[in-house]
Amino acid sequence: MKNRLSLFSILVMMLVVACTTNAITGRSQLSLVSDDQMQQMAVSEYKQFLSENKVVSSGQSKDAEMVKRVGSRIASAVTSFYRGKGIANELQNYRWEYNLVNSNQVNAWCMPGGKIVVYTGILPVTKNEAALAVVVGHEVAHAVLKHGSERMSQGLVQQLGGVALSVALANKPAETQSMFMQAYGLGSSVGAILPHSRKQELEADRFGLIYTALAGYNPREAVPLWQRMEAMGSGQQKPPEFLSTHPAEQTRIQKLQEQMAEALKYYKPIASR
């Protein structure tokens, strides 16, 4: 019994030491994985994903061109925001990429280092460029706020006993790769995706709106977008994959409305620049 308590105490101490304070939110986050490690994995997994899926050429598709345009503007907005906070070094190793993938999935995601994918299946729901910017801004917020790293760290604790990523990759590479993919919304099934916490979702909503506004898109498009998302999820046994980690509850829409005033302070329409 004493040995169990001792091991538990050691584990608790290890987790406390492994926590870091997020430079933007001020929230303490579990961090068993370094930014460099996450970005290295992202480069590899992103390249493999693109090789295994049908990427829509921006030279042949206005939708793909729109995705690149939105991605580029959101990336510039995030970089500007971080520079204004005096922490541009947080994004110094980001090499932004934006791709549209041909798939019926209603989904989008962003890996560490700015590796963005939008699925064609979400475009009938976004309906316009500003709403797409809300989606991309939200997903980029998850990435830059290190939510994926936080979920990956939680997975290492829950599934592999809190071992270091290098040890996990060496001993259980398949499980570790799967954990990474799930952390960023690429699970093979809806139930496999590691859910974001409520705190993470509220953070991504808030800063995603700010990035959308800074990019010159109207953040007010977030409300009708999530209303459409909510309508899609109702009456279905399984909601669209995008909703599996992004709850489309009425309370969320209310929160978005509460956050709107802050976001609008950053809003300068593209046409007026």
Coordinates of C-alpha atoms in Angstrom, one line a residue:
M1 CA 0.0 0.0 0.0
K2 CA 2.8 2.4 0.9
N3 CA 4.6 1.6 -2.3
R4 CA 1.4 2.4 -4.3
L5 CA 1.1 5.7 -2.4
S6 CA 4.7 6.5 -3.0
L7 CA 4.4 5.8 -6.8
F8 CA 1.2 7.9 -6.9
S9 CA 3.0 10.7 -5.1
I10 CA 5.9 10.6 -7.5
L11 CA 3.5 10.6 -10.5
V12 CA 1.6 13.6 -9.1
M13 CA 4.9 15.5 -8.6
M14 CA 6.0 14.6 -12.2
L15 CA 2.8 16.0 -13.6
V16 CA 3.0 19.2 -11.6
V17 CA 6.6 19.7 -12.8
A18 CA 5.4 19.0 -16.4
C19 CA 2.8 21.8 -16.3
T20 CA 3.6 25.1 -18.2
T21 CA 1.7 28.4 -18.3
N22 CA 0.3 29.4 -21.6
A23 CA 1.6 32.7 -22.7
I24 CA -1.7 33.9 -24.2
T25 CA -4.4 32.4 -21.9
G26 CA -2.4 32.3 -18.6
R27 CA -3.8 28.8 -18.0
S28 CA -1.6 26.0 -16.7
Q29 CA -1.3 23.1 -19.2
L30 CA 0.1 19.6 -18.9
S31 CA 3.1 19.5 -21.2
L32 CA 5.0 16.2 -21.6
V33 CA 5.8 17.0 -25.3
S34 CA 8.0 19.8 -26.5
D35 CA 6.9 22.1 -29.3
D36 CA 9.8 20.8 -31.5
Q37 CA 8.7 17.2 -31.0
M38 CA 5.1 18.1 -31.9
Q39 CA 6.1 20.0 -35.0
Q40 CA 8.4 17.3 -36.2
M41 CA 5.6 14.8 -35.9
A42 CA 3.2 17.2 -37.6
V43 CA 5.5 17.6 -40.6
S44 CA 5.7 13.8 -41.0
E45 CA 2.0 13.1 -40.5
Y46 CA 0.9 16.0 -42.6
K47 CA 3.0 14.9 -45.5
Q48 CA 1.7 11.3 -45.2
F49 CA -1.9 12.5 -45.0
L50 CA -1.6 14.6 -48.1
S51 CA 0.0 11.6 -50.0
E52 CA -2.9 9.4 -49.0
N53 CA -5.8 11.8 -49.8
K54 CA -6.9 13.8 -52.8
V55 CA -5.7 17.3 -52.5
V56 CA -7.6 19.8 -54.6
S57 CA -5.4 22.0 -56.7
S58 CA -5.7 25.8 -56.1
G59 CA -4.9 26.3 -59.8
Q60 CA -8.0 24.4 -60.8
S61 CA -10.4 25.2 -58.0
K62 CA -11.8 28.5 -56.7
D63 CA -12.6 26.7 -53.4
A64 CA -9.0 25.5 -53.0
E65 CA -7.9 29.1 -53.8
M66 CA -10.2 30.4 -51.2
V67 CA -8.8 28.0 -48.6
K68 CA -5.3 29.2 -49.3
R69 CA -6.4 32.8 -49.2
V70 CA -8.2 32.3 -45.9
G71 CA -5.4 30.3 -44.4
S72 CA -2.8 32.9 -45.4
R73 CA -4.8 35.8 -43.9
I74 CA -5.5 33.9 -40.6
A75 CA -1.8 33.0 -40.4
S76 CA -0.8 36.7 -40.9
A77 CA -3.4 37.7 -38.3
V78 CA -2.1 35.2 -35.7
T79 CA 1.5 36.3 -36.3
S80 CA 0.5 39.9 -35.9
F81 CA -1.4 39.2 -32.7
Y82 CA 1.6 37.3 -31.2
R83 CA 4.0 40.0 -32.3
G84 CA 1.8 42.6 -30.6
K85 CA 2.0 40.5 -27.4
G86 CA 5.8 40.4 -27.6
I87 CA 5.9 36.6 -28.0
A88 CA 6.4 36.2 -31.7
N89 CA 9.1 33.6 -30.9
E90 CA 6.2 31.2 -30.0
L91 CA 5.6 30.9 -33.8
Q92 CA 9.1 31.2 -35.1
N93 CA 9.2 27.6 -36.4
Y94 CA 5.8 27.7 -38.0
R95 CA 5.8 26.9 -41.7
W96 CA 2.2 27.5 -42.7
E97 CA 0.5 25.3 -45.3
Y98 CA -3.2 25.3 -46.3
N99 CA -4.8 22.5 -48.4
L100 CA -8.3 21.6 -49.4
V101 CA -8.9 17.8 -49.4
N102 CA -11.7 16.2 -51.4
S103 CA -13.8 14.4 -48.8
N104 CA -17.5 14.3 -47.7
Q105 CA -16.4 14.7 -44.1
V106 CA -17.6 17.9 -42.4
N107 CA -14.2 18.6 -40.9
A108 CA -11.2 20.8 -40.7
W109 CA -8.0 20.8 -38.6
C110 CA -4.7 22.5 -37.9
M111 CA -1.6 20.6 -36.7
P112 CA 1.3 22.2 -34.9
G113 CA 3.5 24.4 -37.1
G114 CA 0.5 25.6 -39.1
K115 CA -0.4 22.5 -41.1
I116 CA -4.0 23.2 -42.1
V117 CA -6.5 21.0 -43.9
V118 CA -10.1 21.8 -44.9
Y119 CA -12.4 19.1 -46.2
T120 CA -14.7 19.9 -49.1
G121 CA -17.6 18.5 -47.1
I122 CA -17.5 21.5 -44.8
L123 CA -17.9 24.1 -47.5
P124 CA -21.7 23.6 -48.0
V125 CA -22.0 24.3 -44.3
T126 CA -19.7 27.4 -44.1
K127 CA -21.4 28.8 -47.3
N128 CA -19.2 31.9 -47.5
E129 CA -15.5 32.9 -47.0
A130 CA -16.0 34.7 -43.7
A131 CA -17.6 31.6 -42.1
L132 CA -14.8 29.5 -43.5
A133 CA -12.4 32.0 -41.8
V134 CA -14.3 31.4 -38.5
V135 CA -13.6 27.6 -38.9
V136 CA -10.0 28.0 -39.8
G137 CA -9.5 30.6 -37.1
H138 CA -11.0 28.3 -34.5
E139 CA -8.8 25.3 -35.6
V140 CA -5.6 27.5 -35.7
A141 CA -6.4 28.7 -32.2
H142 CA -6.5 25.1 -31.0
A143 CA -3.0 24.6 -32.5
V144 CA -1.3 27.8 -31.4
L145 CA -2.8 27.5 -27.9
K146 CA -1.2 24.0 -27.8
H147 CA -4.4 22.2 -27.1
G148 CA -3.3 19.2 -29.2
S149 CA 0.0 19.0 -27.2
E150 CA -2.1 19.2 -24.0
R151 CA -4.3 16.3 -25.2
M152 CA -1.3 14.4 -26.4
S153 CA 0.2 14.7 -22.9
Q154 CA -3.0 13.6 -21.3
G155 CA -3.1 10.6 -23.6
L156 CA 0.5 9.7 -22.7
V157 CA -0.5 9.7 -19.0
Q158 CA -3.8 7.9 -19.4
Q159 CA -2.7 5.3 -22.0
L160 CA 1.0 4.9 -21.6
G161 CA 1.6 5.8 -18.0
G162 CA 3.2 9.2 -18.5
V163 CA 6.3 8.1 -20.4
A164 CA 8.2 10.6 -22.5
L165 CA 7.2 10.9 -26.2
S166 CA 10.6 9.6 -27.3
V167 CA 10.1 6.4 -25.2
A168 CA 6.5 6.1 -26.5
L169 CA 7.6 6.4 -30.1
A170 CA 10.3 3.8 -29.5
N171 CA 8.2 1.2 -27.7
K172 CA 4.7 1.8 -29.1
P173 CA 5.1 3.8 -32.3
A174 CA 1.7 2.7 -33.7
E175 CA -0.2 3.7 -30.6
T176 CA 1.6 7.0 -30.3
Q177 CA 1.0 7.9 -33.9
S178 CA -2.7 7.0 -33.4
M179 CA -2.8 9.2 -30.3
F180 CA -1.3 12.1 -32.3
M181 CA -3.8 11.8 -35.1
Q182 CA -6.7 11.5 -32.7
A183 CA -5.5 14.6 -30.8
Y184 CA -5.9 16.7 -34.0
G185 CA -9.3 15.3 -35.1
L186 CA -8.0 12.7 -37.6
G187 CA -9.4 9.7 -35.8
S188 CA -10.7 6.8 -38.0
S189 CA -14.1 7.2 -36.4
V190 CA -15.9 9.9 -34.5
G191 CA -15.7 8.0 -31.2
A192 CA -11.9 7.7 -31.5
I193 CA -11.2 11.4 -31.5
L194 CA -9.9 12.7 -28.1
P195 CA -12.5 15.4 -27.1
H196 CA -11.5 18.9 -26.4
S197 CA -12.3 20.1 -22.9
R198 CA -14.8 22.9 -22.3
K199 CA -11.9 25.3 -21.4
Q200 CA -10.1 24.5 -24.7
E201 CA -13.3 25.0 -26.7
L202 CA -14.0 28.4 -25.1
E203 CA -10.4 29.4 -25.6
A204 CA -10.5 28.4 -29.3
D205 CA -13.8 30.2 -29.8
R206 CA -12.6 33.4 -28.2
F207 CA -9.2 33.6 -29.9
G208 CA -10.5 32.2 -33.2
L209 CA -13.0 35.1 -33.4
I210 CA -10.2 37.5 -32.7
Y211 CA -8.0 36.0 -35.5
T212 CA -11.0 36.0 -37.9
A213 CA -11.5 39.7 -37.2
L214 CA -7.8 40.6 -37.5
A215 CA -7.8 38.8 -40.8
G216 CA -10.5 41.2 -42.0
Y217 CA -13.4 38.8 -41.9
N218 CA -16.7 39.6 -40.1
P219 CA -16.6 37.5 -36.8
R220 CA -20.4 37.8 -36.6
E221 CA -20.6 35.0 -39.2
A222 CA -19.7 32.6 -36.3
V223 CA -23.2 32.6 -34.9
P224 CA -25.2 31.5 -38.1
L225 CA -22.3 29.1 -38.8
W226 CA -22.8 27.3 -35.5
Q227 CA -26.5 27.4 -35.9
R228 CA -26.1 25.5 -39.2
M229 CA -23.7 23.1 -37.5
E230 CA -26.2 22.6 -34.7
A231 CA -29.0 21.9 -37.2
M232 CA -26.8 19.3 -38.9
G233 CA -26.1 17.5 -35.7
S234 CA -29.8 17.2 -34.7
G235 CA -31.7 14.1 -35.8
Q236 CA -28.5 12.2 -36.6
Q237 CA -27.3 9.1 -34.8
K238 CA -23.7 10.3 -35.3
P239 CA -23.1 14.0 -35.7
P240 CA -20.7 15.3 -38.4
E241 CA -17.1 14.6 -37.5
F242 CA -16.4 18.3 -37.0
L243 CA -19.0 18.3 -34.2
S244 CA -17.6 15.3 -32.4
T245 CA -15.0 17.5 -30.7
H246 CA -16.9 20.8 -31.2
P247 CA -20.2 20.8 -29.3
A248 CA -22.9 22.7 -31.1
E249 CA -25.0 23.5 -28.2
Q250 CA -27.1 26.6 -27.8
T251 CA -25.0 27.6 -24.8
R252 CA -22.0 27.8 -27.1
I253 CA -23.8 30.2 -29.4
Q254 CA -24.6 32.3 -26.4
K255 CA -20.9 32.3 -25.4
L256 CA -20.0 33.4 -28.9
Q257 CA -22.4 36.3 -28.7
E258 CA -20.8 37.3 -25.4
Q259 CA -17.3 37.2 -26.9
M260 CA -18.3 39.1 -30.0
A261 CA -17.7 42.6 -28.6
E262 CA -14.1 41.8 -27.9
A263 CA -13.5 40.4 -31.4
L264 CA -15.2 43.3 -33.1
K265 CA -12.5 45.6 -31.6
Y266 CA -10.0 44.0 -33.9
Y267 CA -12.3 44.0 -37.0
K268 CA -11.3 46.0 -40.0
P269 CA -13.1 44.8 -43.2
I270 CA -10.7 43.8 -46.0
A271 CA -12.4 46.2 -48.4
S272 CA -11.7 49.1 -46.1
R273 CA -7.9 48.5 -45.9

